mmCIF file with all atom_site columns, C-alpha atoms in Angstrom:
data_model
loop_
_atom_site.group_PDB
_atom_site.id
_atom_site.type_symbol
_atom_site.label_atom_id
_atom_site.label_alt_id
_atom_site.label_comp_id
_atom_site.label_asym_id
_atom_site.label_entity_id
_atom_site.label_seq_id
_atom_site.pdbx_PDB_ins_code
_atom_site.Cartn_x
_atom_site.Cartn_y
_atom_site.Cartn_z
_atom_site.occupancy
_atom_site.B_iso_or_equiv
_atom_site.pdbx_formal_charge
_atom_site.auth_seq_id
_atom_site.auth_comp_id
_atom_site.auth_asym_id
_atom_site.auth_atom_id
_atom_site.pdbx_PDB_model_num
ATOM 1   C CA . MET A 1 1   ? 126.735 74.405  172.659 1.00 0.00 ? 12  MET A CA 1
ATOM 2   C CA . LYS A 1 2   ? 124.577 77.146  171.529 1.00 0.00 ? 13  LYS A CA 1
ATOM 3   C CA . THR A 1 3   ? 125.140 80.773  172.748 1.00 0.00 ? 14  THR A CA 1
ATOM 4   C CA . GLU A 1 4   ? 122.063 82.681  173.884 1.00 0.00 ? 15  GLU A CA 1
ATOM 5   C CA . TRP A 1 5   ? 122.551 86.219  172.729 1.00 0.00 ? 16  TRP A CA 1
ATOM 6   C CA . SER A 1 6   ? 121.418 89.287  174.484 1.00 0.00 ? 17  SER A CA 1
ATOM 7   C CA . ASN A 1 7   ? 122.231 92.893  174.106 1.00 0.00 ? 18  ASN A CA 1
ATOM 8   C CA . LYS A 1 8   ? 124.914 92.406  176.835 1.00 0.00 ? 19  LYS A CA 1
ATOM 9   C CA . ASN A 1 9   ? 126.500 89.765  174.700 1.00 0.00 ? 20  ASN A CA 1
ATOM 10  C CA . LEU A 1 10  ? 126.400 91.950  171.560 1.00 0.00 ? 21  LEU A CA 1
ATOM 11  C CA . TYR A 1 11  ? 127.842 94.862  173.443 1.00 0.00 ? 22  TYR A CA 1
ATOM 12  C CA . ARG A 1 12  ? 130.878 92.723  174.810 1.00 0.00 ? 23  ARG A CA 1
ATOM 13  C CA . MET A 1 13  ? 131.733 91.516  171.403 1.00 0.00 ? 24  MET A CA 1
ATOM 14  C CA . LYS A 1 14  ? 132.741 94.997  170.355 1.00 0.00 ? 25  LYS A CA 1
ATOM 15  C CA . LYS A 1 15  ? 133.797 97.288  173.102 1.00 0.00 ? 26  LYS A CA 1
ATOM 16  C CA . ASN A 1 16  ? 132.943 100.996 172.917 1.00 0.00 ? 27  ASN A CA 1
ATOM 17  C CA . LYS A 1 17  ? 130.078 100.374 170.201 1.00 0.00 ? 28  LYS A CA 1
ATOM 18  C CA . ILE A 1 18  ? 126.673 101.613 171.107 1.00 0.00 ? 29  ILE A CA 1
ATOM 19  C CA . ASP A 1 19  ? 124.836 100.188 168.331 1.00 0.00 ? 30  ASP A CA 1
ATOM 20  C CA . ILE A 1 20  ? 126.618 97.041  167.346 1.00 0.00 ? 31  ILE A CA 1
ATOM 21  C CA . GLU A 1 21  ? 124.073 95.387  165.155 1.00 0.00 ? 32  GLU A CA 1
ATOM 22  C CA . PHE A 1 22  ? 123.862 98.641  163.009 1.00 0.00 ? 33  PHE A CA 1
ATOM 23  C CA . ASP A 1 23  ? 127.690 98.747  162.580 1.00 0.00 ? 34  ASP A CA 1
ATOM 24  C CA . ASP A 1 24  ? 127.570 95.219  161.487 1.00 0.00 ? 35  ASP A CA 1
ATOM 25  C CA . ILE A 1 25  ? 125.092 95.657  158.791 1.00 0.00 ? 36  ILE A CA 1
ATOM 26  C CA . ILE A 1 26  ? 126.869 98.829  157.327 1.00 0.00 ? 37  ILE A CA 1
ATOM 27  C CA . GLY A 1 27  ? 130.438 97.823  158.155 1.00 0.00 ? 38  GLY A CA 1
ATOM 28  C CA . ASP A 1 28  ? 132.701 99.859  160.125 1.00 0.00 ? 39  ASP A CA 1
ATOM 29  C CA . PRO A 1 29  ? 135.996 100.457 158.123 1.00 0.00 ? 40  PRO A CA 1
ATOM 30  C CA . ASN A 1 30  ? 137.912 101.340 161.394 1.00 0.00 ? 41  ASN A CA 1
ATOM 31  C CA . ASP A 1 31  ? 136.744 98.128  163.070 1.00 0.00 ? 42  ASP A CA 1
ATOM 32  C CA . LYS A 1 32  ? 139.575 95.676  163.557 1.00 0.00 ? 43  LYS A CA 1
ATOM 33  C CA . HIS A 1 33  ? 137.354 92.853  164.817 1.00 0.00 ? 44  HIS A CA 1
ATOM 34  C CA . GLN A 1 34  ? 135.578 90.799  162.020 1.00 0.00 ? 45  GLN A CA 1
ATOM 35  C CA . LEU A 1 35  ? 132.645 88.699  163.067 1.00 0.00 ? 46  LEU A CA 1
ATOM 36  C CA . THR A 1 36  ? 132.731 85.107  162.241 1.00 0.00 ? 47  THR A CA 1
ATOM 37  C CA . LYS A 1 37  ? 130.025 83.582  160.165 1.00 0.00 ? 48  LYS A CA 1
ATOM 38  C CA . LYS A 1 38  ? 128.691 81.621  163.402 1.00 0.00 ? 49  LYS A CA 1
ATOM 39  C CA . GLU A 1 39  ? 128.561 85.044  165.196 1.00 0.00 ? 50  GLU A CA 1
ATOM 40  C CA . HIS A 1 40  ? 126.627 86.568  162.306 1.00 0.00 ? 51  HIS A CA 1
ATOM 41  C CA . ASP A 1 41  ? 124.376 83.682  162.144 1.00 0.00 ? 52  ASP A CA 1
ATOM 42  C CA . GLU A 1 42  ? 123.682 83.795  165.993 1.00 0.00 ? 53  GLU A CA 1
ATOM 43  C CA . ILE A 1 43  ? 123.192 87.678  165.732 1.00 0.00 ? 54  ILE A CA 1
ATOM 44  C CA . ARG A 1 44  ? 120.673 87.091  162.901 1.00 0.00 ? 55  ARG A CA 1
ATOM 45  C CA . ALA A 1 45  ? 118.847 84.178  164.935 1.00 0.00 ? 56  ALA A CA 1
ATOM 46  C CA . TYR A 1 46  ? 118.588 86.621  167.769 1.00 0.00 ? 57  TYR A CA 1
ATOM 47  C CA . ARG A 1 47  ? 117.156 89.454  165.812 1.00 0.00 ? 58  ARG A CA 1
ATOM 48  C CA . LEU A 1 48  ? 114.757 87.208  164.128 1.00 0.00 ? 59  LEU A CA 1
ATOM 49  C CA . ARG A 1 49  ? 113.542 85.958  167.515 1.00 0.00 ? 60  ARG A CA 1
ATOM 50  C CA . LEU A 1 50  ? 113.027 89.396  168.758 1.00 0.00 ? 61  LEU A CA 1
ATOM 51  C CA . TYR A 1 51  ? 111.264 90.410  165.463 1.00 0.00 ? 62  TYR A CA 1
ATOM 52  C CA . ASN A 1 52  ? 108.956 87.467  165.675 1.00 0.00 ? 63  ASN A CA 1
ATOM 53  C CA . GLU A 1 53  ? 107.975 88.381  169.195 1.00 0.00 ? 64  GLU A CA 1
ATOM 54  C CA . ARG A 1 54  ? 106.689 91.787  168.068 1.00 0.00 ? 65  ARG A CA 1
ATOM 55  C CA . SER A 1 55  ? 103.073 92.358  167.307 1.00 0.00 ? 66  SER A CA 1
ATOM 56  C CA . GLN A 1 56  ? 101.797 92.866  163.771 1.00 0.00 ? 67  GLN A CA 1
ATOM 57  C CA . GLU A 1 57  ? 100.762 96.205  164.707 1.00 0.00 ? 68  GLU A CA 1
ATOM 58  C CA . ASP A 1 58  ? 104.470 97.199  165.791 1.00 0.00 ? 69  ASP A CA 1
ATOM 59  C CA . LYS A 1 59  ? 105.894 95.504  162.675 1.00 0.00 ? 70  LYS A CA 1
ATOM 60  C CA . ILE A 1 60  ? 103.541 97.633  160.441 1.00 0.00 ? 71  ILE A CA 1
ATOM 61  C CA . LYS A 1 61  ? 104.440 100.676 162.419 1.00 0.00 ? 72  LYS A CA 1
ATOM 62  C CA . ASP A 1 62  ? 108.233 100.087 161.723 1.00 0.00 ? 73  ASP A CA 1
ATOM 63  C CA . ILE A 1 63  ? 107.686 99.500  158.103 1.00 0.00 ? 74  ILE A CA 1
ATOM 64  C CA . LEU A 1 64  ? 105.764 102.735 157.819 1.00 0.00 ? 75  LEU A CA 1
ATOM 65  C CA . LEU A 1 65  ? 108.459 104.623 159.802 1.00 0.00 ? 76  LEU A CA 1
ATOM 66  C CA . GLY A 1 66  ? 110.930 103.222 157.131 1.00 0.00 ? 77  GLY A CA 1
ATOM 67  C CA . PHE A 1 67  ? 108.775 104.293 154.357 1.00 0.00 ? 78  PHE A CA 1
ATOM 68  C CA . ARG A 1 68  ? 108.496 107.728 155.831 1.00 0.00 ? 79  ARG A CA 1
ATOM 69  C CA . PHE A 1 69  ? 112.346 107.941 156.193 1.00 0.00 ? 80  PHE A CA 1
ATOM 70  C CA . SER A 1 70  ? 112.997 106.881 152.789 1.00 0.00 ? 81  SER A CA 1
ATOM 71  C CA . LEU A 1 71  ? 110.539 109.531 151.233 1.00 0.00 ? 82  LEU A CA 1
ATOM 72  C CA . PHE A 1 72  ? 112.159 112.339 153.186 1.00 0.00 ? 83  PHE A CA 1
ATOM 73  C CA . HIS A 1 73  ? 115.872 111.074 152.643 1.00 0.00 ? 84  HIS A CA 1
ATOM 74  C CA . TYR A 1 74  ? 115.153 111.055 148.803 1.00 0.00 ? 85  TYR A CA 1
ATOM 75  C CA . LEU A 1 75  ? 113.763 114.528 149.003 1.00 0.00 ? 86  LEU A CA 1
ATOM 76  C CA . GLU A 1 76  ? 116.742 115.804 150.876 1.00 0.00 ? 87  GLU A CA 1
ATOM 77  C CA . THR A 1 77  ? 119.178 114.103 148.492 1.00 0.00 ? 88  THR A CA 1
ATOM 78  C CA . GLU A 1 78  ? 120.403 117.027 146.110 1.00 0.00 ? 89  GLU A CA 1
ATOM 79  C CA . ASN A 1 79  ? 121.352 115.020 143.180 1.00 0.00 ? 90  ASN A CA 1
ATOM 80  C CA . PRO A 1 80  ? 120.115 111.669 143.360 1.00 0.00 ? 91  PRO A CA 1
ATOM 81  C CA . LYS A 1 81  ? 121.979 109.061 141.144 1.00 0.00 ? 92  LYS A CA 1
ATOM 82  C CA . GLU A 1 82  ? 118.683 107.667 140.001 1.00 0.00 ? 93  GLU A CA 1
ATOM 83  C CA . ILE A 1 83  ? 115.007 108.807 139.970 1.00 0.00 ? 94  ILE A CA 1
ATOM 84  C CA . ILE A 1 84  ? 112.880 107.063 142.160 1.00 0.00 ? 95  ILE A CA 1
ATOM 85  C CA . GLN A 1 85  ? 109.148 107.373 141.387 1.00 0.00 ? 96  GLN A CA 1
ATOM 86  C CA . LEU A 1 86  ? 106.414 107.779 144.122 1.00 0.00 ? 97  LEU A CA 1
ATOM 87  C CA . GLY A 1 87  ? 104.861 104.680 142.803 1.00 0.00 ? 98  GLY A CA 1
ATOM 88  C CA . GLU A 1 88  ? 108.088 102.816 143.309 1.00 0.00 ? 99  GLU A CA 1
ATOM 89  C CA . PHE A 1 89  ? 108.194 103.772 147.081 1.00 0.00 ? 100 PHE A CA 1
ATOM 90  C CA . LEU A 1 90  ? 104.510 102.747 147.212 1.00 0.00 ? 101 LEU A CA 1
ATOM 91  C CA . TYR A 1 91  ? 105.101 99.392  145.411 1.00 0.00 ? 102 TYR A CA 1
ATOM 92  C CA . LYS A 1 92  ? 107.893 98.488  147.953 1.00 0.00 ? 103 LYS A CA 1
ATOM 93  C CA . LEU A 1 93  ? 105.672 99.416  150.876 1.00 0.00 ? 104 LEU A CA 1
ATOM 94  C CA . LEU A 1 94  ? 102.608 97.463  149.720 1.00 0.00 ? 105 LEU A CA 1
ATOM 95  C CA . ASP A 1 95  ? 104.969 94.406  149.210 1.00 0.00 ? 106 ASP A CA 1
ATOM 96  C CA . GLN A 1 96  ? 106.303 94.820  152.689 1.00 0.00 ? 107 GLN A CA 1
ATOM 97  C CA . ILE A 1 97  ? 102.690 95.200  154.323 1.00 0.00 ? 108 ILE A CA 1
ATOM 98  C CA . LYS A 1 98  ? 101.517 92.421  152.018 1.00 0.00 ? 109 LYS A CA 1
ATOM 99  C CA . VAL A 1 99  ? 98.715  94.454  150.348 1.00 0.00 ? 110 VAL A CA 1
ATOM 100 C CA . ARG A 1 100 ? 97.993  93.383  146.648 1.00 0.00 ? 111 ARG A CA 1
ATOM 101 C CA . LYS A 1 101 ? 98.293  96.123  143.976 1.00 0.00 ? 112 LYS A CA 1
ATOM 102 C CA . GLY A 1 102 ? 94.820  95.523  142.683 1.00 0.00 ? 113 GLY A CA 1
ATOM 103 C CA . ALA A 1 103 ? 93.390  95.890  146.294 1.00 0.00 ? 114 ALA A CA 1
ATOM 104 C CA . PHE A 1 104 ? 95.416  99.013  146.874 1.00 0.00 ? 115 PHE A CA 1
ATOM 105 C CA . ALA A 1 105 ? 94.372  100.483 143.472 1.00 0.00 ? 116 ALA A CA 1
ATOM 106 C CA . GLU A 1 106 ? 90.636  99.701  144.090 1.00 0.00 ? 117 GLU A CA 1
ATOM 107 C CA . TYR A 1 107 ? 90.918  101.092 147.562 1.00 0.00 ? 118 TYR A CA 1
ATOM 108 C CA . ILE A 1 108 ? 92.141  104.686 146.493 1.00 0.00 ? 119 ILE A CA 1
ATOM 109 C CA . GLY A 1 109 ? 90.169  104.802 143.256 1.00 0.00 ? 120 GLY A CA 1
ATOM 110 C CA . ILE A 1 110 ? 92.475  103.799 140.676 1.00 0.00 ? 121 ILE A CA 1
ATOM 111 C CA . SER A 1 111 ? 91.468  101.126 137.988 1.00 0.00 ? 122 SER A CA 1
ATOM 112 C CA . SER A 1 112 ? 93.566  97.949  138.405 1.00 0.00 ? 123 SER A CA 1
ATOM 113 C CA . GLN A 1 113 ? 94.395  98.138  134.704 1.00 0.00 ? 124 GLN A CA 1
ATOM 114 C CA . ASN A 1 114 ? 96.245  101.413 135.166 1.00 0.00 ? 125 ASN A CA 1
ATOM 115 C CA . ILE A 1 115 ? 98.045  101.023 138.708 1.00 0.00 ? 126 ILE A CA 1
ATOM 116 C CA . ASN A 1 116 ? 101.097 99.948  136.936 1.00 0.00 ? 127 ASN A CA 1
ATOM 117 C CA . LYS A 1 117 ? 101.355 103.327 135.042 1.00 0.00 ? 128 LYS A CA 1
ATOM 118 C CA . TYR A 1 118 ? 101.359 104.969 138.367 1.00 0.00 ? 129 TYR A CA 1
ATOM 119 C CA . PHE A 1 119 ? 103.850 102.704 140.031 1.00 0.00 ? 130 PHE A CA 1
ATOM 120 C CA . ASN A 1 120 ? 106.317 103.079 137.080 1.00 0.00 ? 131 ASN A CA 1
ATOM 121 C CA . GLY A 1 121 ? 105.839 106.887 136.808 1.00 0.00 ? 132 GLY A CA 1
ATOM 122 C CA . ASP A 1 122 ? 103.967 106.881 133.441 1.00 0.00 ? 133 ASP A CA 1
ATOM 123 C CA . ARG A 1 123 ? 101.223 108.551 135.357 1.00 0.00 ? 134 ARG A CA 1
ATOM 124 C CA . LYS A 1 124 ? 101.206 111.109 138.318 1.00 0.00 ? 135 LYS A CA 1
ATOM 125 C CA . PHE A 1 125 ? 98.993  110.656 141.280 1.00 0.00 ? 136 PHE A CA 1
ATOM 126 C CA . ALA A 1 126 ? 96.306  113.238 141.415 1.00 0.00 ? 137 ALA A CA 1
ATOM 127 C CA . ILE A 1 127 ? 95.935  115.570 144.348 1.00 0.00 ? 138 ILE A CA 1
ATOM 128 C CA . GLU A 1 128 ? 92.778  113.530 145.323 1.00 0.00 ? 139 GLU A CA 1
ATOM 129 C CA . HIS A 1 129 ? 95.112  110.255 145.576 1.00 0.00 ? 140 HIS A CA 1
ATOM 130 C CA . LEU A 1 130 ? 97.650  111.968 147.566 1.00 0.00 ? 141 LEU A CA 1
ATOM 131 C CA . LEU A 1 131 ? 95.202  113.103 149.990 1.00 0.00 ? 142 LEU A CA 1
ATOM 132 C CA . LYS A 1 132 ? 94.121  109.515 150.359 1.00 0.00 ? 143 LYS A CA 1
ATOM 133 C CA . LEU A 1 133 ? 97.639  108.327 150.728 1.00 0.00 ? 144 LEU A CA 1
ATOM 134 C CA . GLU A 1 134 ? 98.269  111.042 153.216 1.00 0.00 ? 145 GLU A CA 1
ATOM 135 C CA . LYS A 1 135 ? 95.572  109.476 155.489 1.00 0.00 ? 146 LYS A CA 1
ATOM 136 C CA . LEU A 1 136 ? 96.574  105.923 154.742 1.00 0.00 ? 147 LEU A CA 1
ATOM 137 C CA . PHE A 1 137 ? 100.230 106.237 155.606 1.00 0.00 ? 148 PHE A CA 1
ATOM 138 C CA . ASP A 1 138 ? 100.372 109.240 157.687 1.00 0.00 ? 149 ASP A CA 1
ATOM 139 C CA . VAL A 1 139 ? 102.581 111.239 155.257 1.00 0.00 ? 150 VAL A CA 1
ATOM 140 C CA . PRO A 1 140 ? 101.722 114.736 154.316 1.00 0.00 ? 151 PRO A CA 1
ATOM 141 C CA . ALA A 1 141 ? 100.355 114.954 150.835 1.00 0.00 ? 152 ALA A CA 1
ATOM 142 C CA . GLU A 1 142 ? 102.825 117.801 150.206 1.00 0.00 ? 153 GLU A CA 1
ATOM 143 C CA . THR A 1 143 ? 105.690 115.456 150.637 1.00 0.00 ? 154 THR A CA 1
ATOM 144 C CA . LEU A 1 144 ? 104.314 112.975 148.227 1.00 0.00 ? 155 LEU A CA 1
ATOM 145 C CA . LEU A 1 145 ? 103.700 115.847 145.753 1.00 0.00 ? 156 LEU A CA 1
ATOM 146 C CA . GLU A 1 146 ? 107.296 117.172 146.349 1.00 0.00 ? 157 GLU A CA 1
ATOM 147 C CA . ILE A 1 147 ? 108.581 113.612 145.148 1.00 0.00 ? 158 ILE A CA 1
ATOM 148 C CA . GLN A 1 148 ? 106.633 113.961 142.024 1.00 0.00 ? 159 GLN A CA 1
ATOM 149 C CA . LEU A 1 149 ? 107.715 117.432 141.305 1.00 0.00 ? 160 LEU A CA 1
ATOM 150 C CA . LYS A 1 150 ? 111.356 116.697 142.146 1.00 0.00 ? 161 LYS A CA 1
ATOM 151 C CA . ASN A 1 151 ? 111.226 113.943 139.618 1.00 0.00 ? 162 ASN A CA 1
ATOM 152 C CA . GLU A 1 152 ? 109.733 116.120 137.016 1.00 0.00 ? 163 GLU A CA 1
ATOM 153 C CA . LEU A 1 153 ? 112.222 118.939 137.557 1.00 0.00 ? 164 LEU A CA 1
ATOM 154 C CA . ILE A 1 154 ? 115.262 116.232 137.273 1.00 0.00 ? 165 ILE A CA 1
ATOM 155 C CA . GLN A 1 155 ? 113.665 114.621 134.316 1.00 0.00 ? 166 GLN A CA 1
ATOM 156 C CA . MET A 1 156 ? 113.339 118.115 132.541 1.00 0.00 ? 167 MET A CA 1
ATOM 157 C CA . LYS A 1 157 ? 116.887 119.205 133.483 1.00 0.00 ? 168 LYS A CA 1
ATOM 158 C CA . GLN A 1 158 ? 118.295 115.956 131.976 1.00 0.00 ? 169 GLN A CA 1
ATOM 159 C CA . SER A 1 159 ? 116.470 116.123 128.885 1.00 0.00 ? 170 SER A CA 1
ATOM 160 C CA . HIS A 1 160 ? 116.958 119.900 128.276 1.00 0.00 ? 171 HIS A CA 1
ATOM 161 C CA . LYS A 1 161 ? 120.536 120.134 129.714 1.00 0.00 ? 172 LYS A CA 1
ATOM 162 C CA . GLY A 1 162 ? 122.153 123.565 128.961 1.00 0.00 ? 173 GLY A CA 1
ATOM 163 C CA . GLU A 1 163 ? 118.871 124.691 127.255 1.00 0.00 ? 174 GLU A CA 1
ATOM 164 C CA . TYR A 1 164 ? 118.243 127.327 129.907 1.00 0.00 ? 175 TYR A CA 1
ATOM 165 C CA . ASP A 1 165 ? 121.648 128.467 130.367 1.00 0.00 ? 176 ASP A CA 1
ATOM 166 C CA . ASN A 1 166 ? 121.318 131.512 128.342 1.00 0.00 ? 177 ASN A CA 1
ATOM 167 C CA . TYR A 1 167 ? 118.646 132.944 130.672 1.00 0.00 ? 178 TYR A CA 1
ATOM 168 C CA . LYS A 1 168 ? 120.375 135.540 132.872 1.00 0.00 ? 179 LYS A CA 1
ATOM 169 C CA . LEU A 1 169 ? 119.074 138.395 134.952 1.00 0.00 ? 180 LEU A CA 1
ATOM 170 C CA . GLU A 1 170 ? 121.635 140.886 133.738 1.00 0.00 ? 181 GLU A CA 1
ATOM 171 C CA . ASP A 1 171 ? 120.469 140.186 129.980 1.00 0.00 ? 182 ASP A CA 1
ATOM 172 C CA . LEU A 1 172 ? 117.123 140.962 130.977 1.00 0.00 ? 183 LEU A CA 1
ATOM 173 C CA . LEU A 1 173 ? 117.876 144.182 132.717 1.00 0.00 ? 184 LEU A CA 1
ATOM 174 C CA . THR A 1 174 ? 119.913 145.392 129.814 1.00 0.00 ? 185 THR A CA 1
ATOM 175 C CA . ALA A 1 175 ? 117.200 144.426 127.222 1.00 0.00 ? 186 ALA A CA 1
#
């Protein structure tokens, strides 16, 4: 017998949980109840059905919201474990919204032969490109520029580790 899932069913499975699906995805170490494979499959099927009922416009809005969140989260991360180029963020977004790299490159005025250099960080997006991206994806050009600058600073600090340690205000004042 197949169980019809609803928010009420999900809530009943774990009492005192407000966002059961989120807790299941990330795992709650304090949770004593482990979902069975069948329960996970039923939740996935329920969520897939809800997703499929949504309009394409709503799906794109959610993808863009996730894109913006990932950009801001990256900027707020003080010492990221790895550098994520702006192009990597854009590549993932384009994949999710099903836009070809070549079409994207042509649309914003980058040659299709060079687009991979932007995606892997070998080239930086020009201000003109950032202004186009701002309008396309509703992300401030300043935010996009901050990501590029943050990455340049991280790379410079890593490649010149300790080189700037000798610069101190008290030395300058006594010179």
